[in-house]
Amino acid sequence: MKFMKLGSKPDAFQAEGKTVRYVSSELATDAIINVGEVKFYLHKFPLLSKSNCLQKLLLKANEENEDEIHIADFPGGPKAFEICAKFCYGMTVTLNAYNVVAARCAAEYLDMSEDVDRGNLIFKIEVFLNSSIFRSWKDSIIVLQTTKSLLPWSEDLKILGRCIDSIASKTSVDPANISWSYTYNRKLADPDRIVEDGVKFPEKMESIPKDWWVEDICELDIDLYKRVMIAVKSKGRMDGTVIGEALKTYAVRWLPDSVDALISDAHTWRNKSLVETIICLLPSDKGVGCSSTFLLKLLKVAILVGADESSRENLINRISLKLHEASLKDLLIPARSPQSTVYDVELVQCILKQFLMHEKFNRDVDVEKNEKGAENFVLELGSLLNVGRLIDGYVAEIARDRNLSLSSFIDLAQMIPGSARPIHDGLYKAIDIYLKEHPSLTKVERKKICGLMDVKKLTMDASMHAAQNERLPLRTVVQVLFFEQVRTSAGVRPINNNSCDTSRSTTNTTDEECEKTEAAENSRTLNRQMCKMRIKDEEFRNNGKLAKKGSKNSRSGMQLLPSRSRRIFDKLWAVGKGHGDNKSSDTSGSSQSPTSMVPGDTKSSGSSSRHRRHSIS
């Protein structure tokens, strides 16, 4: 810490209790000055030689025959006045970052300027501030913290503004040129660590990170912090990611962990102000800077503390731009009264709607400019697929809520476009959970919810599970069995966990990623349920009507079918065998709804399209 010593005489100030200060001298004191609750017994001559204000006050007191002078609103209080008095006597006094602002404001009050005496206190303090304090990183922060209790003096003397400018300028210095000390104790997870010049963070631990300054300014109160961050952003040299990291660190430092502490009467206003300030300080580039996890947590807090509508809309818009990076846990935002559901479904619908609007706008702009390359196309499709999987997982989670209405479930599930859902296993899982948790649904309602699902886009595991799912309407089971039979008859490779539709050849990389994730999430759950319903080998032999030539591909799956599904499948298979060896003709019906076909109609459709072969996708 920087300091400056003034004067050379020994300190002769004495204290008598807490309310009396006097100078130990052979000369009797002739001036009594009351500053706040403390009474100073001093001599007129030293004071008059340095302070224009005290000259006027003492003259006025003599004219009015007053023995004492009273100063009630003295900046810095008795301690600051004592520094000024010691300077007048030439006694040794030490200035540092903790008392220099108070001394400067006190000197200004007492008018200890160059007009009164050369080399006066104001001049010396200004030299100390400019040559030492504002050149020191930590001293500048300490001084800035002391300015708050000295408003408006520190503001009028531009000490506060100069501190902020000093701090903001230092944050913009090239880290390689930093020679001063700073605090850096944070242990960040790998995904949160900042990458510098393409080199991973662990490889540059010896060097100074770009966010070296973040922790030190976290000690500032929110109003001072806001002014510093505005100054940092105005310099235009700070990366948005570092700004986001600074805001995240400040939020972790000051926002309480518990919900009760967040909404407590004693701190509600403070927490609300803090959240709204952090939101307004978010990087101007809405696509970068803060992770979706941090933004969604901030949104949860904003809702809890009752942040204003504009702040929440700002957050929702930012979150929608990074929705593809969010996790399911991030989206589980508790609902508040008057909502009856566990989670705020309407809020997620609003975020998803904004995401789809941005995605459509970007796609239209790219088409107009004709600048969209194959790489950008894959990236955007990858984001869309991520959101599709995320929302399917969210729908499956909220499906367990008994208070979730069917219309809310359907509305959210329908918002996902077909291109974002190449495989319907996730949607099937959500539908199955909803049917299980809402057994009172009518037949019409069950048909309506199952109508969301395209059975042609189920993997083999999901199809086999659906074929024996007693909760599904009979019509849906027929559809599943029909398309599995058609695929088997036509020799079409079904959707599996290792590849997506061949028509999406331009997005193979993204689709493989999609399938691996989908398989890991759904296959285990489906297989566990299927094992519970496995039929004994003896029962299969007694009903083994399908163990014929051409049924090898479906034999393992048929062992899992319950009696209802086996009877339906037997009829469909019999119809297929009725065409002889020309199995390809069965696939011509795949473009029609399977429920509109009856066994008698299959013969005519097969004869009219005898020489055509279609792939079912």
mmCIF file of N, CA and C in Angstrom, residues 486-493 553 587 613:
data_model
loop_
_atom_site.group_PDB
_atom_site.id
_atom_site.type_symbol
_atom_site.label_atom_id
_atom_site.label_comp_id
_atom_site.label_asym_id
_atom_site.label_seq_id
_atom_site.Cartn_x
_atom_site.Cartn_y
_atom_site.Cartn_z
ATOM 1 N N VAL A 486 -43.908 -53.604 -42.919
ATOM 2 C CA VAL A 486 -43.598 -53.084 -44.245
ATOM 3 C C VAL A 486 -42.099 -52.969 -44.446
ATOM 4 N N ARG A 487 -41.409 -52.464 -43.414
ATOM 5 C CA ARG A 487 -39.961 -52.314 -43.519
ATOM 6 C C ARG A 487 -39.289 -53.670 -43.663
ATOM 7 N N THR A 488 -39.784 -54.646 -42.911
ATOM 8 C CA THR A 488 -39.201 -55.979 -42.975
ATOM 9 C C THR A 488 -39.450 -56.616 -44.343
ATOM 10 N N SER A 489 -40.669 -56.465 -44.844
ATOM 11 C CA SER A 489 -41.017 -57.048 -46.134
ATOM 12 C C SER A 489 -40.222 -56.419 -47.269
ATOM 13 N N ALA A 490 -40.033 -55.114 -47.187
ATOM 14 C CA ALA A 490 -39.339 -54.409 -48.265
ATOM 15 C C ALA A 490 -37.831 -54.480 -48.132
ATOM 16 N N GLY A 491 -37.360 -55.019 -47.010
ATOM 17 C CA GLY A 491 -35.926 -55.092 -46.805
ATOM 18 C C GLY A 491 -35.304 -53.741 -46.507
ATOM 19 N N VAL A 492 -36.125 -52.792 -45.999
ATOM 20 C CA VAL A 492 -35.627 -51.458 -45.686
ATOM 21 C C VAL A 492 -35.005 -51.483 -44.304
ATOM 22 N N ARG A 493 -33.799 -50.943 -44.191
ATOM 23 C CA ARG A 493 -33.130 -50.901 -42.899
ATOM 24 C C ARG A 493 -33.846 -49.908 -42.000
ATOM 25 N N ASN A 553 -36.142 -61.717 -40.022
ATOM 26 C CA ASN A 553 -35.800 -60.381 -39.530
ATOM 27 C C ASN A 553 -36.697 -59.919 -38.404
ATOM 28 N N THR A 587 -45.045 -51.947 -49.943
ATOM 29 C CA THR A 587 -44.518 -50.655 -49.504
ATOM 30 C C THR A 587 -45.188 -49.492 -50.178
ATOM 31 N N ARG A 613 -40.982 -49.731 -56.049
ATOM 32 C CA ARG A 613 -40.414 -49.991 -54.724
ATOM 33 C C ARG A 613 -40.083 -48.653 -54.071
#
